[in-house]
CSV table of C-alpha atoms in Angstrom, one decimal:
chain,number,residue,atom,x,y,z
S,62,MET,CA,151.7,73.7,189.6
S,63,LYS,CA,155.0,72.0,188.7
S,64,ILE,CA,155.5,72.4,185.0
S,65,LEU,CA,158.3,70.8,183.0
S,66,ILE,CA,158.5,72.3,179.1
S,67,ILE,CA,160.5,70.0,177.0
S,68,GLY,CA,162.1,73.1,174.6
S,69,GLY,CA,160.8,76.2,176.3
S,70,THR,CA,162.9,79.0,174.3
S,71,GLY,CA,161.2,78.6,170.9
S,72,LEU,CA,158.7,81.0,169.5
S,73,ILE,CA,155.5,79.6,171.0
S,74,SER,CA,157.3,78.2,174.2
S,75,LEU,CA,157.9,81.8,174.8
S,76,GLY,CA,154.1,82.7,174.8
S,77,ILE,CA,153.7,79.5,177.0
S,78,VAL,CA,156.2,80.6,179.8
S,79,LYS,CA,154.7,84.0,180.0
S,80,HIS,CA,151.3,83.0,180.9
S,81,LEU,CA,152.5,80.0,182.9
S,82,HIS,CA,154.5,82.6,185.0
S,83,GLU,CA,151.2,84.8,185.5
S,84,ARG,CA,149.6,81.9,186.8
S,85,GLY,CA,152.3,81.5,189.1
S,86,ALA,CA,153.6,78.1,188.1
S,87,THR,CA,156.8,76.6,189.0
S,88,ILE,CA,158.5,76.2,185.6
S,89,THR,CA,161.4,73.9,184.7
S,90,GLN,CA,163.0,73.9,181.3
S,91,PHE,CA,164.9,71.3,179.8
S,92,ASN,CA,166.8,72.0,176.6
S,93,ARG,CA,170.4,72.7,175.3
S,94,SER,CA,170.5,76.1,176.4
S,95,GLN,CA,171.7,77.2,173.2
S,96,ARG,CA,169.2,80.1,172.8
S,97,ASP,CA,168.7,83.6,174.2
S,98,ASN,CA,166.3,83.1,177.2
S,99,PRO,CA,164.0,86.6,178.1
S,100,TYR,CA,162.5,84.4,181.0
S,101,SER,CA,165.6,82.8,182.4
S,102,LYS,CA,165.1,84.4,185.8
S,103,GLN,CA,161.6,83.2,186.0
S,104,VAL,CA,162.6,79.3,184.9
S,105,ARG,CA,164.9,76.8,186.5
S,106,THR,CA,166.8,75.1,183.4
S,107,ILE,CA,168.2,71.6,183.3
S,108,VAL,CA,171.0,71.7,180.3
S,109,GLY,CA,170.5,68.7,178.1
S,110,ASP,CA,170.1,67.0,174.7
S,111,ARG,CA,166.7,65.0,174.1
S,112,ASN,CA,168.6,62.9,171.8
S,113,THR,CA,171.0,61.9,174.4
S,114,PRO,CA,169.8,58.9,176.3
S,115,THR,CA,171.4,59.8,179.9
S,116,ASP,CA,170.7,63.5,179.7
S,117,PHE,CA,166.9,62.6,179.2
S,118,ASP,CA,166.7,59.7,181.6
S,119,ALA,CA,168.0,62.2,183.9
S,120,LEU,CA,164.2,63.7,184.1
S,121,SER,CA,163.0,60.2,185.2
S,122,LYS,CA,164.2,61.5,188.9
S,123,GLU,CA,161.8,64.0,189.3
S,124,THR,CA,157.9,64.1,189.0
S,125,PHE,CA,155.7,66.9,187.4
S,126,ASP,CA,152.0,68.1,187.3
S,127,VAL,CA,152.2,68.6,183.4
S,128,VAL,CA,155.0,67.9,181.1
S,129,ILE,CA,154.6,70.2,178.0
S,130,ASP,CA,156.8,68.7,175.0
S,131,MET,CA,157.3,71.4,172.2
S,132,ILE,CA,160.5,69.7,170.4
S,133,CYS,CA,158.8,66.0,170.0
S,134,PHE,CA,159.1,65.1,166.3
S,135,THR,CA,159.7,61.7,165.9
S,136,PRO,CA,158.0,58.4,167.2
S,137,LEU,CA,160.9,57.3,168.6
S,138,GLN,CA,161.1,60.5,170.8
S,139,ALA,CA,157.7,60.3,171.6
S,140,GLU,CA,158.0,56.6,172.9
S,141,MET,CA,161.1,58.0,175.2
S,142,ASP,CA,158.5,60.3,176.8
S,143,VAL,CA,155.9,57.9,177.7
S,144,LYS,CA,159.0,55.6,179.0
S,145,ILE,CA,160.2,58.6,181.3
S,146,PHE,CA,157.0,60.3,182.0
S,147,GLY,CA,154.6,57.7,182.0
S,148,GLY,CA,153.3,57.8,186.0
S,149,ARG,CA,155.6,60.9,186.7
S,150,CYS,CA,153.0,63.5,185.7
S,151,GLN,CA,149.4,64.1,185.9
S,152,GLN,CA,149.0,65.5,182.4
S,153,PHE,CA,151.0,65.3,179.1
S,154,ILE,CA,150.8,68.0,176.7
S,155,PHE,CA,152.1,67.8,173.1
S,156,CYS,CA,152.6,70.2,170.6
S,157,SER,CA,151.6,68.9,167.3
S,158,THR,CA,150.6,70.3,164.1
S,159,VAL,CA,147.7,71.2,161.6
S,160,CYS,CA,149.8,69.6,159.0
S,161,THR,CA,148.6,66.2,160.4
S,162,TYR,CA,145.4,67.2,158.7
S,163,GLY,CA,146.9,67.3,155.1
S,164,ILE,CA,145.7,69.4,152.2
S,165,LYS,CA,141.6,68.4,151.7
S,166,ILE,CA,139.1,71.1,152.1
S,167,PRO,CA,135.9,70.1,154.2
S,168,PRO,CA,132.5,71.3,152.9
S,169,GLN,CA,132.3,74.2,155.6
S,170,VAL,CA,136.0,75.2,154.6
S,171,LEU,CA,137.2,75.4,157.7
S,172,ILE,CA,139.0,72.3,159.2
S,173,ASP,CA,138.0,71.0,163.1
S,174,GLU,CA,139.3,68.4,165.2
S,175,THR,CA,136.8,65.8,163.5
S,176,PHE,CA,138.2,65.9,159.9
S,177,PRO,CA,140.3,63.0,159.0
S,178,GLN,CA,144.1,63.1,159.4
S,179,GLU,CA,146.1,62.5,156.1
S,180,PRO,CA,149.3,64.5,156.3
S,181,ILE,CA,151.3,64.8,152.8
S,182,SER,CA,154.5,65.7,154.6
S,183,GLU,CA,157.1,63.7,156.4
S,184,TYR,CA,156.8,66.3,159.1
S,185,GLY,CA,153.1,66.0,159.5
S,186,ARG,CA,153.4,62.1,159.3
S,187,ASN,CA,155.6,61.9,162.3
S,188,LYS,CA,153.7,64.0,164.4
S,189,LEU,CA,150.5,62.3,163.5
S,190,ALA,CA,152.4,59.2,164.9
S,191,CYS,CA,153.5,60.7,167.9
S,192,GLU,CA,149.8,61.8,168.3
S,193,LYS,CA,148.8,58.3,168.2
S,194,ILE,CA,151.4,57.0,170.8
S,195,PHE,CA,150.1,59.6,173.2
S,196,GLN,CA,146.9,58.9,172.7
S,197,THR,CA,147.5,55.3,173.5
S,198,ALA,CA,149.6,56.2,176.5
S,199,HIS,CA,146.5,58.3,177.8
S,200,GLU,CA,144.0,55.1,177.0
S,201,GLN,CA,146.6,53.1,179.2
S,202,LYS,CA,146.0,55.6,181.9
S,203,LYS,CA,149.9,56.7,182.1
S,204,PHE,CA,148.8,60.2,181.9
S,205,ALA,CA,146.2,62.3,180.7
S,206,CYS,CA,147.1,63.4,177.4
S,207,THR,CA,146.2,66.7,176.0
S,208,ILE,CA,147.3,67.4,172.0
S,209,ILE,CA,147.5,71.0,170.8
S,210,ARG,CA,147.8,71.6,167.3
S,211,PRO,CA,149.1,75.2,166.2
S,212,SER,CA,149.4,76.6,162.6
S,213,SER,CA,151.1,79.4,161.3
S,214,THR,CA,152.3,81.0,164.3
S,215,TYR,CA,154.4,84.6,164.6
S,216,GLY,CA,156.2,86.9,167.0
S,217,PRO,CA,159.4,89.0,167.6
S,218,GLU,CA,161.6,86.7,168.3
S,219,HIS,CA,160.9,85.0,164.3
S,220,PRO,CA,160.9,86.7,161.1
S,221,LEU,CA,157.2,87.4,159.5
S,222,ILE,CA,156.6,84.3,157.1
S,223,ASP,CA,155.4,85.3,153.5
S,224,GLN,CA,153.8,82.5,151.2
S,225,LEU,CA,157.0,81.7,149.8
S,226,GLU,CA,159.1,81.3,152.8
S,227,PHE,CA,160.3,81.6,156.4
S,228,ASP,CA,162.6,84.1,156.4
S,229,THR,CA,161.9,86.2,153.5
S,230,PRO,CA,163.2,89.5,151.7
S,231,ALA,CA,159.7,90.5,150.6
S,232,TRP,CA,159.2,93.0,153.7
S,233,ASP,CA,162.1,94.7,152.6
S,234,ARG,CA,161.2,94.9,149.2
S,235,ILE,CA,157.6,96.3,150.0
S,236,GLU,CA,159.4,98.9,152.0
S,237,ARG,CA,161.4,99.6,149.1
S,238,GLY,CA,158.5,100.0,146.6
S,239,LEU,CA,159.6,97.0,144.6
S,240,PRO,CA,157.5,94.4,143.5
S,241,VAL,CA,156.9,90.5,145.4
S,242,LEU,CA,155.8,87.1,144.5
S,243,CYS,CA,152.5,85.9,145.5
S,244,ALA,CA,151.5,81.7,144.4
S,245,GLY,CA,148.6,81.7,142.3
S,246,ASP,CA,145.7,84.1,142.6
S,247,GLY,CA,146.6,85.2,146.1
S,248,LEU,CA,143.1,83.9,147.1
S,249,GLY,CA,144.3,81.2,148.9
S,250,LEU,CA,143.3,80.7,152.7
S,251,TRP,CA,145.6,81.3,155.7
S,252,GLN,CA,145.7,82.2,159.4
S,253,SER,CA,148.6,83.6,161.4
S,254,THR,CA,148.2,83.8,165.2
S,255,HIS,CA,150.2,85.5,167.7
S,256,ARG,CA,152.7,83.3,169.9
S,257,ASP,CA,151.1,84.9,173.2
S,258,ASP,CA,147.8,83.5,171.9
S,259,VAL,CA,148.8,79.8,171.3
S,260,GLY,CA,150.9,80.1,174.6
S,261,ARG,CA,147.6,81.1,175.9
S,262,LEU,CA,146.2,77.8,175.5
S,263,PHE,CA,149.0,75.9,176.2
S,264,ALA,CA,149.2,77.4,179.6
S,265,TYR,CA,145.6,77.4,180.4
S,266,ALA,CA,145.0,73.7,179.5
S,267,CYS,CA,147.3,72.9,182.4
S,268,LEU,CA,145.6,70.8,185.0
S,269,ASN,CA,142.1,71.6,183.1
S,270,SER,CA,140.4,68.3,183.2
S,271,LYS,CA,138.3,69.2,180.2
S,272,THR,CA,141.3,69.1,177.8
S,273,TYR,CA,142.3,65.5,178.9
S,274,GLY,CA,142.2,63.3,176.3
S,275,GLN,CA,141.3,66.2,173.6
S,276,SER,CA,142.8,67.5,170.6
S,277,TYR,CA,142.7,71.1,169.7
S,278,ASN,CA,143.3,73.3,166.8
S,279,ALA,CA,145.3,76.6,168.1
S,280,THR,CA,144.3,79.6,165.7
S,281,ARG,CA,142.6,83.1,166.0
S,282,ARG,CA,139.5,83.5,164.6
S,283,THR,CA,140.3,85.6,161.2
S,284,VAL,CA,141.2,83.9,158.3
S,285,PHE,CA,143.0,86.0,155.5
S,286,THR,CA,143.5,85.7,151.9
S,287,TRP,CA,147.1,86.0,150.8
S,288,ARG,CA,146.0,89.3,149.1
S,289,ASP,CA,144.9,90.3,152.6
S,290,TYR,CA,148.0,89.1,154.3
S,291,TYR,CA,150.2,91.0,151.9
S,292,HIS,CA,147.9,94.2,152.4
S,293,GLN,CA,148.1,94.3,155.7
S,294,ALA,CA,151.6,93.8,156.2
S,295,ALA,CA,152.6,96.5,153.8
S,296,ALA,CA,150.3,99.0,155.6
S,297,VAL,CA,152.4,98.6,158.6
S,298,LEU,CA,155.3,99.8,156.4
S,299,ASP,CA,153.0,102.4,155.2
S,300,GLN,CA,153.3,100.9,151.4
S,301,SER,CA,151.0,99.4,149.0
S,302,PRO,CA,152.2,96.5,147.7
S,303,LYS,CA,153.1,95.8,144.3
S,304,ILE,CA,152.4,91.8,143.9
S,305,LEU,CA,153.1,89.5,141.1
S,306,PHE,CA,150.9,86.6,140.9
S,307,MET,CA,152.6,83.4,139.7
S,308,PRO,CA,151.9,79.8,139.7
S,309,ALA,CA,152.9,77.9,142.7
S,310,ASP,CA,155.0,75.3,140.4
S,311,TRP,CA,157.0,78.2,138.7
S,312,ILE,CA,157.9,79.5,141.7
S,313,ILE,CA,159.2,76.4,143.6
S,314,LYS,CA,161.2,75.0,140.5
S,315,HIS,CA,163.3,77.7,141.0
S,316,ASP,CA,164.6,76.2,144.1
S,317,PRO,CA,162.4,73.9,145.8
S,318,ALA,CA,164.5,73.7,148.9
S,319,ARG,CA,164.2,77.5,149.6
S,320,PHE,CA,160.6,77.5,148.5
S,321,GLY,CA,159.9,74.4,150.7
S,322,LEU,CA,157.1,76.2,152.7
S,323,LEU,CA,155.1,77.1,149.5
S,324,ARG,CA,155.8,73.4,148.1
S,325,GLU,CA,154.6,71.6,151.2
S,326,ILE,CA,152.1,74.1,153.0
S,327,SER,CA,151.4,77.4,152.1
S,328,ARG,CA,150.2,76.7,148.5
S,329,TYR,CA,147.0,75.1,150.0
S,330,HIS,CA,144.5,76.4,152.0
S,331,GLY,CA,145.1,76.5,155.9
S,332,ALA,CA,142.1,77.6,157.5
S,333,TYR,CA,140.8,75.8,160.8
S,334,ASN,CA,138.1,76.1,163.2
S,335,SER,CA,139.3,76.4,167.0
S,336,ALA,CA,135.9,76.9,168.2
S,337,LYS,CA,136.5,73.6,170.4
S,338,ALA,CA,139.5,74.9,172.3
S,339,GLU,CA,137.7,78.4,173.2
S,340,LYS,CA,134.9,76.3,174.5
S,341,ASP,CA,137.2,74.2,177.0
S,342,VAL,CA,139.7,76.7,177.4
S,343,ALA,CA,138.1,80.0,178.0
S,344,GLU,CA,140.9,82.1,178.6
S,345,PHE,CA,142.4,81.3,175.3
S,346,GLY,CA,138.8,82.7,173.1
S,347,LYS,CA,138.8,86.0,175.3
S,348,TYR,CA,141.3,88.1,173.5
S,349,PHE,CA,143.1,87.8,170.3
S,350,ILE,CA,146.1,89.9,169.4
S,351,ASP,CA,145.4,92.1,166.2
S,352,PHE,CA,147.3,91.2,163.5
S,353,THR,CA,148.3,94.6,162.6
S,354,LYS,CA,149.6,95.1,166.3
S,355,GLY,CA,151.4,92.2,166.3
S,356,ILE,CA,153.4,92.5,163.0
S,357,THR,CA,154.2,96.0,163.7
S,358,GLU,CA,155.8,94.8,167.0
S,359,VAL,CA,157.4,92.1,164.9
S,360,PHE,CA,158.7,94.6,162.5
S,361,LYS,CA,160.2,96.8,164.8
S,362,PHE,CA,162.0,94.1,166.9
S,363,ARG,CA,163.8,92.9,163.7
S,364,LYS,CA,165.0,96.1,162.8
S,365,GLU,CA,165.9,97.2,166.5
S,366,ALA,CA,167.7,93.9,167.1
S,367,GLY,CA,169.5,93.9,163.5
S,368,LYS,CA,167.7,91.1,162.3
S,369,TRP,CA,165.5,92.5,159.5
S,370,LYS,CA,166.0,90.3,156.1
S,371,SER,CA,167.6,92.7,153.3
S,372,SER,CA,166.6,92.3,149.7
S,373,ASP,CA,170.3,93.1,148.9
S,374,ASN,CA,172.4,90.6,147.2
S,375,ASP,CA,169.2,88.1,146.2
S,376,PRO,CA,169.7,87.9,142.6
S,377,LEU,CA,167.4,84.8,142.6
S,378,TYR,CA,164.3,86.4,143.6
S,379,GLN,CA,165.5,89.5,141.6
S,380,ARG,CA,165.5,87.2,138.5
S,381,MET,CA,162.2,85.7,139.2
S,382,VAL,CA,160.6,89.1,139.5
S,383,ALA,CA,162.0,90.2,136.3
S,384,ALA,CA,160.6,86.9,134.6
S,385,ALA,CA,157.6,87.4,136.4
S,386,GLN,CA,156.9,90.9,135.3
S,387,GLU,CA,157.2,89.8,131.5
S,388,PHE,CA,154.0,88.0,131.9
S,389,ALA,CA,152.3,90.7,133.7
S,390,PRO,CA,149.6,92.7,132.0
């Protein structure tokens, strides 16, 4: 297989490249070459900026079996994809997001691909608009389109989120025996999937005709409460977490920008059904990386790489904890 990945060095992309390499694919990446790439010797890299027309137009000189776009975020970028790759690839795989579903909860709790898409964030609305552009291109037979919607994904190159923010001091605080914050009662539902598991779905969807014209959620089966999530992460640090539960609005008002993850996403249930992906892409459902094993890998990598987020010099978080302790029984 001759594969082009637009992006290719981000969190999920590294999982995709790992599995495509195992499949023996010939892999080309198009990106700005500004990140470390552990697979640099296994891939060919075309250096360019997708938002620079002359850079992106250069891709029209080649053909690929599959194009995977990991960094398409706007309708304009999607339209450019169709212009450049329509008729020049057999399959186009778009990395979308579960944020296209919005915040409603179905009677069966887990959201599958038939659930109405009513996004509440600009990010989700833009991704949904891109989906529609690619679906139209599929109907017009410009290429076979496959849409994959990851949820919360983690891996060693990126920090492990907590409920409040992406790069959190919570894990350092827990390791030091200090209290941490959690929104609501901690019983909101959540899923976290290792980047290698999500990457496996992308890699084995390539040239799988069952996936043509289809959309898939990309999550592991296990659903946590946030209480479970904090306790499992703390256990890796040989600690029991001291959790202070406070209303989401109370947390957000202290710094709406910093706690944007909580404001737009993690204050709501995030539980999805990926049975359709497991059925159509058998390799995806065969094995999922254990969460404890995965976060052990993440914490070890962050510490050894000098990227562990210290809780020192974070007066806002400490003030919030002190205030929350006044409300604690």
